[in-house]
PDB file of C-alpha atoms in Angstrom:
ATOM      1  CA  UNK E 138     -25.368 -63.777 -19.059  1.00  0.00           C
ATOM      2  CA  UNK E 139     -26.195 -60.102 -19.538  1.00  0.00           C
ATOM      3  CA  UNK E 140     -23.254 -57.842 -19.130  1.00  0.00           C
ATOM      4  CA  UNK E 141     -23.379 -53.721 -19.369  1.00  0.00           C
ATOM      5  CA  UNK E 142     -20.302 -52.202 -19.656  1.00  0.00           C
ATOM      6  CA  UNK E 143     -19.401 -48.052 -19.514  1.00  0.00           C
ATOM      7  CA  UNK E 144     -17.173 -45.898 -21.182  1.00  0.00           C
ATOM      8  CA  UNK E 145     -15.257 -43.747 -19.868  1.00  0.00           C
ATOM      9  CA  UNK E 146     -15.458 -44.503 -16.363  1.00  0.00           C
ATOM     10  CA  UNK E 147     -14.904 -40.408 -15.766  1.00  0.00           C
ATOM     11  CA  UNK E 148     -15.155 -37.751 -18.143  1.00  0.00           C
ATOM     12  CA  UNK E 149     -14.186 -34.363 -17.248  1.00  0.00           C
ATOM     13  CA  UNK E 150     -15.350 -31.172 -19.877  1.00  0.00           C
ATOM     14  CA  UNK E 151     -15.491 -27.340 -20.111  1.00  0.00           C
ATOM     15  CA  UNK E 152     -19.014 -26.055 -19.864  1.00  0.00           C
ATOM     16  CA  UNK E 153     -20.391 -25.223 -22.960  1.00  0.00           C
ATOM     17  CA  UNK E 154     -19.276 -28.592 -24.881  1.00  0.00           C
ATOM     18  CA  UNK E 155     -21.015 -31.704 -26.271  1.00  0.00           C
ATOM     19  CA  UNK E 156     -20.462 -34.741 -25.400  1.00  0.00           C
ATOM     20  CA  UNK E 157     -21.674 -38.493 -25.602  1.00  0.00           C
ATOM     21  CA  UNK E 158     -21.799 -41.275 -22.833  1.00  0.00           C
ATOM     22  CA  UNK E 159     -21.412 -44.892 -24.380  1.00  0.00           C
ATOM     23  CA  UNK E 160     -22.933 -48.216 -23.395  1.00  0.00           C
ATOM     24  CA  UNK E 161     -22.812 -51.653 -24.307  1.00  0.00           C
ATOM     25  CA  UNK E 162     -24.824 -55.204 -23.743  1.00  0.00           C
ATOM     26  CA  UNK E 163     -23.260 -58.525 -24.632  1.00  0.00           C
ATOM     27  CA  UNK E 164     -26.777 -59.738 -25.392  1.00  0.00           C
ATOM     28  CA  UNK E 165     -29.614 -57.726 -27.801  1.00  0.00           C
ATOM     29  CA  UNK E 166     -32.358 -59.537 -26.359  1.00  0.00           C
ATOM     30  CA  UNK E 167     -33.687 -57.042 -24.538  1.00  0.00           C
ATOM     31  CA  UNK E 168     -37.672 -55.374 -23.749  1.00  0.00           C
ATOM     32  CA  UNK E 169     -35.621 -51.863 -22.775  1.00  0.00           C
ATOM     33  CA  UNK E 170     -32.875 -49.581 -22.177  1.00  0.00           C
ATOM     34  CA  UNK E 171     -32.893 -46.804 -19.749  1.00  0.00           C
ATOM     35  CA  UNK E 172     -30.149 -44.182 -18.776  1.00  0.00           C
ATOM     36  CA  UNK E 173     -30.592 -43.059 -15.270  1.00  0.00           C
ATOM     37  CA  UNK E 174     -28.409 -40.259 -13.444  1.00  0.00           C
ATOM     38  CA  UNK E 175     -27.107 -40.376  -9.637  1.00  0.00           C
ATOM     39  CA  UNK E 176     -26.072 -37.115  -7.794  1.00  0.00           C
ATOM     40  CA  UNK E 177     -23.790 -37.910  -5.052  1.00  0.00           C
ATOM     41  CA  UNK E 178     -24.972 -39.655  -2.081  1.00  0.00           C
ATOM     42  CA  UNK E 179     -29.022 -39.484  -3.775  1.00  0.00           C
ATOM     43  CA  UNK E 180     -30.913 -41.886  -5.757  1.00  0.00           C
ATOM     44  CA  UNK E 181     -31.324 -42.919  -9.316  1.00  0.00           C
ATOM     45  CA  UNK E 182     -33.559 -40.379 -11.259  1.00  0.00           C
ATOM     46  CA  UNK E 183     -34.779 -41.902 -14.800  1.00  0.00           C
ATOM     47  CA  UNK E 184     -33.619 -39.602 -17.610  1.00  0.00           C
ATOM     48  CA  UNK E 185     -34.711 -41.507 -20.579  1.00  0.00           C
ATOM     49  CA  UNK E 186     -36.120 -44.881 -21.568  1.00  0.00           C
ATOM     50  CA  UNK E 187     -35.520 -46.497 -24.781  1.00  0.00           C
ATOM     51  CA  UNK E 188     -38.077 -49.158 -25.598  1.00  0.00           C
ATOM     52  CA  UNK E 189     -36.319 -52.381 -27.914  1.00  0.00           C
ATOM     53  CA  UNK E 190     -38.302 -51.204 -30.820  1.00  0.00           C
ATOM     54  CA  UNK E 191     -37.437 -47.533 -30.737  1.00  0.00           C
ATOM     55  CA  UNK E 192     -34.193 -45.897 -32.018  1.00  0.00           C
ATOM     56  CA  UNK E 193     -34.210 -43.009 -30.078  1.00  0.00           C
ATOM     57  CA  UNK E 194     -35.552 -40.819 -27.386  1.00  0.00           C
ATOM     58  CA  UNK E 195     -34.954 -37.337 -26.514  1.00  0.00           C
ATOM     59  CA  UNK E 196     -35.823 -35.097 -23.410  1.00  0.00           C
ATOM     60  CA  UNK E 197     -34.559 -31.449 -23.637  1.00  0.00           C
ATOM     61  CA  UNK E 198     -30.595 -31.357 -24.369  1.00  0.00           C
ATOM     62  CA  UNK E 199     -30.397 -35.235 -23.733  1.00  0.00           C
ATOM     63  CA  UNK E 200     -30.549 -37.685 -26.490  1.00  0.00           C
ATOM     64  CA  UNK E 201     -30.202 -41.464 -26.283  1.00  0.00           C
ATOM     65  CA  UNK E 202     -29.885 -43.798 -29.120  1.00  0.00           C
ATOM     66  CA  UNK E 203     -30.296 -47.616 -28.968  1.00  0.00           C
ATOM     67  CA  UNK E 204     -28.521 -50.104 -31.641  1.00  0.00           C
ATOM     68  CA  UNK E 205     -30.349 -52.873 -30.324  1.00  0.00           C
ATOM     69  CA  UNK E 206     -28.114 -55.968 -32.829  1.00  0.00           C
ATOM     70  CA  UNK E 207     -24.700 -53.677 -32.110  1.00  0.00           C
ATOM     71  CA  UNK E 208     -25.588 -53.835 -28.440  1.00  0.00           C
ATOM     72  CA  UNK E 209     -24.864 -50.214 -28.012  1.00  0.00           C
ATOM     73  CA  UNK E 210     -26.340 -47.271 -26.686  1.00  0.00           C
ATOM     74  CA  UNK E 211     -25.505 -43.082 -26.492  1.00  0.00           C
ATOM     75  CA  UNK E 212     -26.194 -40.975 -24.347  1.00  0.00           C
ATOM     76  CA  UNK E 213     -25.623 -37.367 -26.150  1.00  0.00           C
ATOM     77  CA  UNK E 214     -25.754 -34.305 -23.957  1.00  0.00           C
ATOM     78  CA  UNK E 215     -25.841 -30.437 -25.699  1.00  0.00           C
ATOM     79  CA  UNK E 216     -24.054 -27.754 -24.280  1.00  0.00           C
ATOM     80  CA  UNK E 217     -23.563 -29.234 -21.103  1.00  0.00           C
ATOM     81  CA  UNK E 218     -23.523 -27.496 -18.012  1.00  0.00           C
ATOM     82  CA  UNK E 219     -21.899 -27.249 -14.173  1.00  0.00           C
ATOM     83  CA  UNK E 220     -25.467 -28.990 -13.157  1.00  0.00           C
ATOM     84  CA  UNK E 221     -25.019 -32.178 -15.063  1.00  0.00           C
ATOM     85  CA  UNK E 222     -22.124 -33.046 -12.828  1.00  0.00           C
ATOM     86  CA  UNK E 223     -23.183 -36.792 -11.794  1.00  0.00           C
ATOM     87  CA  UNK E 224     -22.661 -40.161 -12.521  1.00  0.00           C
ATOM     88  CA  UNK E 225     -24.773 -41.894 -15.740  1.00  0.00           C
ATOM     89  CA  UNK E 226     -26.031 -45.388 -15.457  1.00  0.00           C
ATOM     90  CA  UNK E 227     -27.173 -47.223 -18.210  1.00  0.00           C
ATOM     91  CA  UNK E 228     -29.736 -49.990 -17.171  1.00  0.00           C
ATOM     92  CA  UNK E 229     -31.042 -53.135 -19.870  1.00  0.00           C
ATOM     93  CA  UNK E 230     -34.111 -55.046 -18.835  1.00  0.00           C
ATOM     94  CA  UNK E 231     -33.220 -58.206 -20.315  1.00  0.00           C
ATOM     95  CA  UNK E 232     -35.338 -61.189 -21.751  1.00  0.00           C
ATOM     96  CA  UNK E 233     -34.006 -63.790 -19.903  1.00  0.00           C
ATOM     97  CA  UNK E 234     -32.977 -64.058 -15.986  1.00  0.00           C
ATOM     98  CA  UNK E 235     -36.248 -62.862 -14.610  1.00  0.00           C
ATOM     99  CA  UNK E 236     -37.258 -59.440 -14.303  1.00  0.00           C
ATOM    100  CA  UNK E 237     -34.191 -58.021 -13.189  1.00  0.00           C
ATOM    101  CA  UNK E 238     -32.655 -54.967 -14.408  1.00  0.00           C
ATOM    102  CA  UNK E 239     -28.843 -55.183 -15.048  1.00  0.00           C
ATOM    103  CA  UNK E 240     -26.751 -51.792 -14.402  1.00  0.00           C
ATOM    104  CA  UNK E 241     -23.752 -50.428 -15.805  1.00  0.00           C
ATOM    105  CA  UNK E 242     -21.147 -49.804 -13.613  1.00  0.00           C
ATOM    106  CA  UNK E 243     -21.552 -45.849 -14.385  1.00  0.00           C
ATOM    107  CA  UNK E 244     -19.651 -43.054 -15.774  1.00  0.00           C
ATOM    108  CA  UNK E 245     -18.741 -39.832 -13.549  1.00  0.00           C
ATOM    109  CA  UNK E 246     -19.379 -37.078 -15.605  1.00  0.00           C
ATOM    110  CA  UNK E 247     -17.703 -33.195 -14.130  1.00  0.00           C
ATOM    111  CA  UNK E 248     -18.739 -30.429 -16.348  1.00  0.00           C
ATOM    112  CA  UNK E 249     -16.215 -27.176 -15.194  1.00  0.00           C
ATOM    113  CA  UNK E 250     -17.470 -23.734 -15.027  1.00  0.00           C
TER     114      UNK E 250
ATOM    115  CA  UNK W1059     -47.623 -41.364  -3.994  1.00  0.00           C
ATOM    116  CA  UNK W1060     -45.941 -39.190  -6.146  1.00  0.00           C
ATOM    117  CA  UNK W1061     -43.011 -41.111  -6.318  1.00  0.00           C
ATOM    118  CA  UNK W1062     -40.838 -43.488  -4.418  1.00  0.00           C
ATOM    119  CA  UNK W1063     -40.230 -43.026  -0.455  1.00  0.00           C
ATOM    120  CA  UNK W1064     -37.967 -44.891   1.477  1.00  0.00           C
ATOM    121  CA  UNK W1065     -37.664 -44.720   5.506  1.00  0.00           C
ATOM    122  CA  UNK W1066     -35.207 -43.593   6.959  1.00  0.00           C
ATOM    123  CA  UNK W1067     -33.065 -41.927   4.752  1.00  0.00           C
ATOM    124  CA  UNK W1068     -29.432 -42.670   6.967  1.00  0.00           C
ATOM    125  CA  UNK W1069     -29.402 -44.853   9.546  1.00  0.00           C
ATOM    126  CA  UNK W1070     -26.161 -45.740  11.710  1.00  0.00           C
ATOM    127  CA  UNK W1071     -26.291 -49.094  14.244  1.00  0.00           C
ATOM    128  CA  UNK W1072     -24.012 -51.253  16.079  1.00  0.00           C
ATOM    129  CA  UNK W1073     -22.600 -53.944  14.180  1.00  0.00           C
ATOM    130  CA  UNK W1074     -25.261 -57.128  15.708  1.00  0.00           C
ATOM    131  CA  UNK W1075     -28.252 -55.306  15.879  1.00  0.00           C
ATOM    132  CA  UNK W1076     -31.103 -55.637  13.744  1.00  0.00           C
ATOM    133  CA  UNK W1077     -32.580 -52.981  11.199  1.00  0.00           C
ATOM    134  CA  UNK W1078     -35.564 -52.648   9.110  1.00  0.00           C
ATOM    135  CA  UNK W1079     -35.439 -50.618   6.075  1.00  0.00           C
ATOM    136  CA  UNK W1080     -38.765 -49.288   4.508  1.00  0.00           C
ATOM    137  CA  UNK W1081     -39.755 -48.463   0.643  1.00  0.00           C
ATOM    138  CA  UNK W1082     -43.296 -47.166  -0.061  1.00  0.00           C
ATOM    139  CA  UNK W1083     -43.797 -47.794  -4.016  1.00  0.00           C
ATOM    140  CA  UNK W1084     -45.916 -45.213  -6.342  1.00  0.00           C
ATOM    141  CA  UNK W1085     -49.151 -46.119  -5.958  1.00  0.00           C
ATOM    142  CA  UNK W1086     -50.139 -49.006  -8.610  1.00  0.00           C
ATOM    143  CA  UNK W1087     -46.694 -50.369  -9.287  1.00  0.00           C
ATOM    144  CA  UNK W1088     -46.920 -54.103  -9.004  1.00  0.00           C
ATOM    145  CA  UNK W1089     -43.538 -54.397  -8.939  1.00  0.00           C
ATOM    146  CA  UNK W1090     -41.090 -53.872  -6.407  1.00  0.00           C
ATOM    147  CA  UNK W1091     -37.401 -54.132  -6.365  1.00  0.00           C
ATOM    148  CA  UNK W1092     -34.470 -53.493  -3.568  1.00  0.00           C
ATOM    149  CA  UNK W1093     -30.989 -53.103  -4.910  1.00  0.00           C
ATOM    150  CA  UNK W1094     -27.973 -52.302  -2.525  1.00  0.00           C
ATOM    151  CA  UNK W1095     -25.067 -49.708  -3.535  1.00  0.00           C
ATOM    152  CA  UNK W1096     -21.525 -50.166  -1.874  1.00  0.00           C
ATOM    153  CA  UNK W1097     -19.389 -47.401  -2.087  1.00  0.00           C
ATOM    154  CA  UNK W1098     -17.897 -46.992  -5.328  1.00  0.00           C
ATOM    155  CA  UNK W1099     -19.768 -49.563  -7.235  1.00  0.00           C
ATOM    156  CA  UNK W1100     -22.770 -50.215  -9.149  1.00  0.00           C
ATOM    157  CA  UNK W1101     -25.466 -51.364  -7.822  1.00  0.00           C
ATOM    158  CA  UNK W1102     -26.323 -55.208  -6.678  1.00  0.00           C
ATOM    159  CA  UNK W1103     -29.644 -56.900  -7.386  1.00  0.00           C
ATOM    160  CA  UNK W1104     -31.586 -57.921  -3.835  1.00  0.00           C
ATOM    161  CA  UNK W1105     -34.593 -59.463  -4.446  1.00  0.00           C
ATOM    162  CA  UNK W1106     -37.885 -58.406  -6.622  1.00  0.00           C
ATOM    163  CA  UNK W1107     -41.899 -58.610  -5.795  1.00  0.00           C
ATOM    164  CA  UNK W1108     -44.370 -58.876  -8.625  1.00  0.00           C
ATOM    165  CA  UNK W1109     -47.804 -58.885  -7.132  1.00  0.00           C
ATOM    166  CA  UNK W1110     -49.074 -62.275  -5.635  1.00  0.00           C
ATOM    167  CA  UNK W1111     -45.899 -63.930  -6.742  1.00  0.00           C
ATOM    168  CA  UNK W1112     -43.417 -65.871  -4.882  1.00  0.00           C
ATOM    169  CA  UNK W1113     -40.178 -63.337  -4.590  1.00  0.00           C
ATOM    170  CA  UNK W1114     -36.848 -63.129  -6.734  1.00  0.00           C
ATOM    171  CA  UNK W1115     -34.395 -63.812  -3.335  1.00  0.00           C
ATOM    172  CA  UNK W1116     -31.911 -64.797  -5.685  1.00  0.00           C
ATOM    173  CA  UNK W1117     -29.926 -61.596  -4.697  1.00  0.00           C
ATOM    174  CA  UNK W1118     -30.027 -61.731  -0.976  1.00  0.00           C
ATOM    175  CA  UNK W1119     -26.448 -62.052   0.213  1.00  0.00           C
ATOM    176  CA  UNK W1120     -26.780 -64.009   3.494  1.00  0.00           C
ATOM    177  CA  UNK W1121     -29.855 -65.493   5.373  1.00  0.00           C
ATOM    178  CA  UNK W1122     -29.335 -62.727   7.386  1.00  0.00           C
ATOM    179  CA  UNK W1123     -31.097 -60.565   5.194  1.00  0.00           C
ATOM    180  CA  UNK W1124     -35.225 -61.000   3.771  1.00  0.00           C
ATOM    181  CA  UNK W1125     -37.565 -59.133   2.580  1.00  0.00           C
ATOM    182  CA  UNK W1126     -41.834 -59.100   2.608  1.00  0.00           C
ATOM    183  CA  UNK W1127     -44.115 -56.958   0.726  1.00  0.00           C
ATOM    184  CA  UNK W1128     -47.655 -56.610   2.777  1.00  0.00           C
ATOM    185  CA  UNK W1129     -50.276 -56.357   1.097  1.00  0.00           C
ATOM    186  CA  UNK W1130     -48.286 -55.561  -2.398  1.00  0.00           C
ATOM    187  CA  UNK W1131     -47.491 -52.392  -1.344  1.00  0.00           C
ATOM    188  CA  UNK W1132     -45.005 -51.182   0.916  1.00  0.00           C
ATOM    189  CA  UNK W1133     -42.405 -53.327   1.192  1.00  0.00           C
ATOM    190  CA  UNK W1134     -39.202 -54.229   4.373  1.00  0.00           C
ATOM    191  CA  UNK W1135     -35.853 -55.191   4.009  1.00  0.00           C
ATOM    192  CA  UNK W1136     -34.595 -56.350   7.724  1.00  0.00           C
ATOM    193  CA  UNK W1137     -30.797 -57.013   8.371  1.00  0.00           C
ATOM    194  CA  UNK W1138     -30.275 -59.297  11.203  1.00  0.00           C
ATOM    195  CA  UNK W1139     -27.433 -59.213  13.181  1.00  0.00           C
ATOM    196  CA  UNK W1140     -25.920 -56.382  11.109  1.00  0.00           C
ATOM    197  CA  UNK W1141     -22.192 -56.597   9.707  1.00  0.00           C
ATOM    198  CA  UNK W1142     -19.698 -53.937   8.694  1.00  0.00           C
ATOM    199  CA  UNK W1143     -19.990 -54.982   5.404  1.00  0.00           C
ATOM    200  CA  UNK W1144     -23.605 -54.412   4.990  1.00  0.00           C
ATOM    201  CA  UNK W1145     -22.628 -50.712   5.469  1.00  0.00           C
ATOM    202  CA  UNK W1146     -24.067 -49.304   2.393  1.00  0.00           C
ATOM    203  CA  UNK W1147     -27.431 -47.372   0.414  1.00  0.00           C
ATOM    204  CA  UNK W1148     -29.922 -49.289   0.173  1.00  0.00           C
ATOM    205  CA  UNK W1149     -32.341 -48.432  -3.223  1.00  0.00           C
ATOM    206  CA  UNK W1150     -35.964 -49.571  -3.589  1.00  0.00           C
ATOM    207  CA  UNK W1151     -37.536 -49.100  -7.023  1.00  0.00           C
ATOM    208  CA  UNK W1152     -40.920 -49.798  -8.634  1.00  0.00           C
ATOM    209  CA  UNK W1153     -42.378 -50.227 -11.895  1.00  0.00           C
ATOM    210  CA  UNK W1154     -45.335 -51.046 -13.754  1.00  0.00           C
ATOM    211  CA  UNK W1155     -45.335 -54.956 -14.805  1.00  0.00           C
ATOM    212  CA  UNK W1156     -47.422 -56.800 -17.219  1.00  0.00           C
ATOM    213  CA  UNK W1157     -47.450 -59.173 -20.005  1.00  0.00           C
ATOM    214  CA  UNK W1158     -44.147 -58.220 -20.934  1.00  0.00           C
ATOM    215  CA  UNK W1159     -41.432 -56.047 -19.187  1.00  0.00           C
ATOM    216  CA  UNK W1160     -41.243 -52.667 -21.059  1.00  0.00           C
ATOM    217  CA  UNK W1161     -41.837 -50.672 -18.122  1.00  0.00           C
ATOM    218  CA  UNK W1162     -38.915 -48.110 -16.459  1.00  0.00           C
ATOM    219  CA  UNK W1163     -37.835 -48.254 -13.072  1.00  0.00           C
ATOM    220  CA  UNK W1164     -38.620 -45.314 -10.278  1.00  0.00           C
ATOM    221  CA  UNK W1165     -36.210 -44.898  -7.535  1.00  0.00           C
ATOM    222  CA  UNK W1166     -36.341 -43.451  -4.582  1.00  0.00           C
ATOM    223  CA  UNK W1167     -33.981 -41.863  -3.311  1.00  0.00           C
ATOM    224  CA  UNK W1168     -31.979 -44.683  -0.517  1.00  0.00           C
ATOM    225  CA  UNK W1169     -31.087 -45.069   3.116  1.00  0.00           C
ATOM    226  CA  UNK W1170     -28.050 -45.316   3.829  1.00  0.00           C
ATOM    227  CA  UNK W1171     -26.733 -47.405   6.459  1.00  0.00           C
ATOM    228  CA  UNK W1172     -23.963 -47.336   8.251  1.00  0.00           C
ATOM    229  CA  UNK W1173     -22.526 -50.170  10.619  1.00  0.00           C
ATOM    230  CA  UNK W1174     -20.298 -49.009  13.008  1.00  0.00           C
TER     231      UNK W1174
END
C-alpha cells in the first residue's frame, strides 16, 4: 500500500532564506508526483507536476525534484517570502489501487517578515 | 470553465438534515474526484468518476453519503441525515484521464460544511 510521508510537519524561516520541503513514497511505482499548496481555509492549487520519467520541474523560484527508485521528492523554494506562508502537499498517482491520488499529510510552512 | 467551481462555498445545517454539495469540473476533464478534509488532517479519498464508468465508492464513509455525475459533467455529493462528524471541506478535483494516468489534479477551491 502506497504511503506519503512529510517532513517537517512545520517549518518556520526568516524571509529572504532557502529552503527545501521533503517527501517520500514507500512504493516507486508511480505515473506522477505533484506538489500542491493550501492557504488556510482555500483549496489545493497545483504548483508543480513531476511526470515518473522526469527528474525535475521548475516554475519561477520553485523547484521539485523526483528520485523515483529512492522514493523521494524536494520541493526547493528561493528566497522565500511572507506570501509563501501555507501548507505543501505532496500528492503520488500510483500504479496500483485505481486512480486514486494518495496525499501527504502536509507541511506548514511560515516565512517571517 | 476556467477552472474548478464548487457550490456553495460554506454551508452550516442541523445535524439530520440532508445536504447536497456541487462541483462543476473544467470543461473536458473525464475525471472527477471528491476528497473530504477534517480539520487538521490530510485529505481522505471519497469516491472517483471516469467517464461512462462504474464509480470508485470505495471511499465513502457511511451509506449515508453517494455521489452521481450527470451527464459526466457536474457532479453531487449528498449527505443524508448529516452528523457532527461530517463537519468538514469538502474538495472536488478533475483531471484529464486516458490510457494511462499522467495527468495532474485541479481543485477547486471546497465547501465547507459545518454540522451544528
Amino acid at each position: 500500500k502506497q504511503e506519503v510521508t512529510q517532513i517537517p510537519a512545520a517549518l518556520s524561516v526568516p524571509e529572504g532564506e532557502n529552503l527545501v520541503l521533503n517527501c517520500s513514497f514507500t512504493d516507486s511505482a508511480i505515473y506522477n508526483l505533484q506538489w500542491f499548496r493550501q492557504d488556510p481555509g482555500k483549496g489545493l492549487t497545483s504548483l508543480l507536476l513531476i511526470q515518473s520519467s522526469q527528474r525535475e520541474q521548475t516554475s519561477g523560484r520553485l523547484n521539485a525534484s523526483l528520485d523515483k527508485s529512492s522514493g523521494r521528492s524536494t520541493l526547493y523554494i528561493a528566497a522565500s517570502q511572507p506570501g509563501d506562508s501555507a501548507t505543501y502537499l505532496c500528492a503520488v498517482r500510483p500504479h496500483t489501487g485505481g486512480f486514486k491520488t494518495i496525499f501527504g499529510a502536509g507541511t506548514r510552512l511560515f516565512v517571517k517578515a | 470553465g476556467a477552472g474548478v467551481s464548487q457550490s456553495p462555498s460554506n454551508k452550516v445545517t442541523e445535524k439530520g438534515k440532508d445536504v447536497e454539495l456541487r462541483c462543476d469540473p473544467i470543461s473536458g476533464h473525464t475525471a472527477l474526484y471528491w476528497y473530504r478534509q477534517s480539520l487538521g488532517q490530510g485529505l481522505e479519498f471519497l469516491i472517483y468518476f471516469q467517464g461512462n464508468s462504474a464509480p470508485d465508492k470505495s471511499g465513502l464513509p457511511s451509506d449515508r453519503f453517494s455521489a452521481e455525475r450527470t451527464g459526466g459533467s457536474v457532479s453531487t455529493l449528498t449527505i443524508q441525515r448529516t452528523q457532527q462528524e461530517d463537519s468538514a471541506v469538502y474538495l472536488c478535483a478533475s483531471s484529464l484521464e486516458g490510457v494511462v494516468s499522467n495527468y495532474g489534479y485541479t481543485f477547486g477551491s471546497g465547501t465547507r460544511l459545518t454540522v451544528v
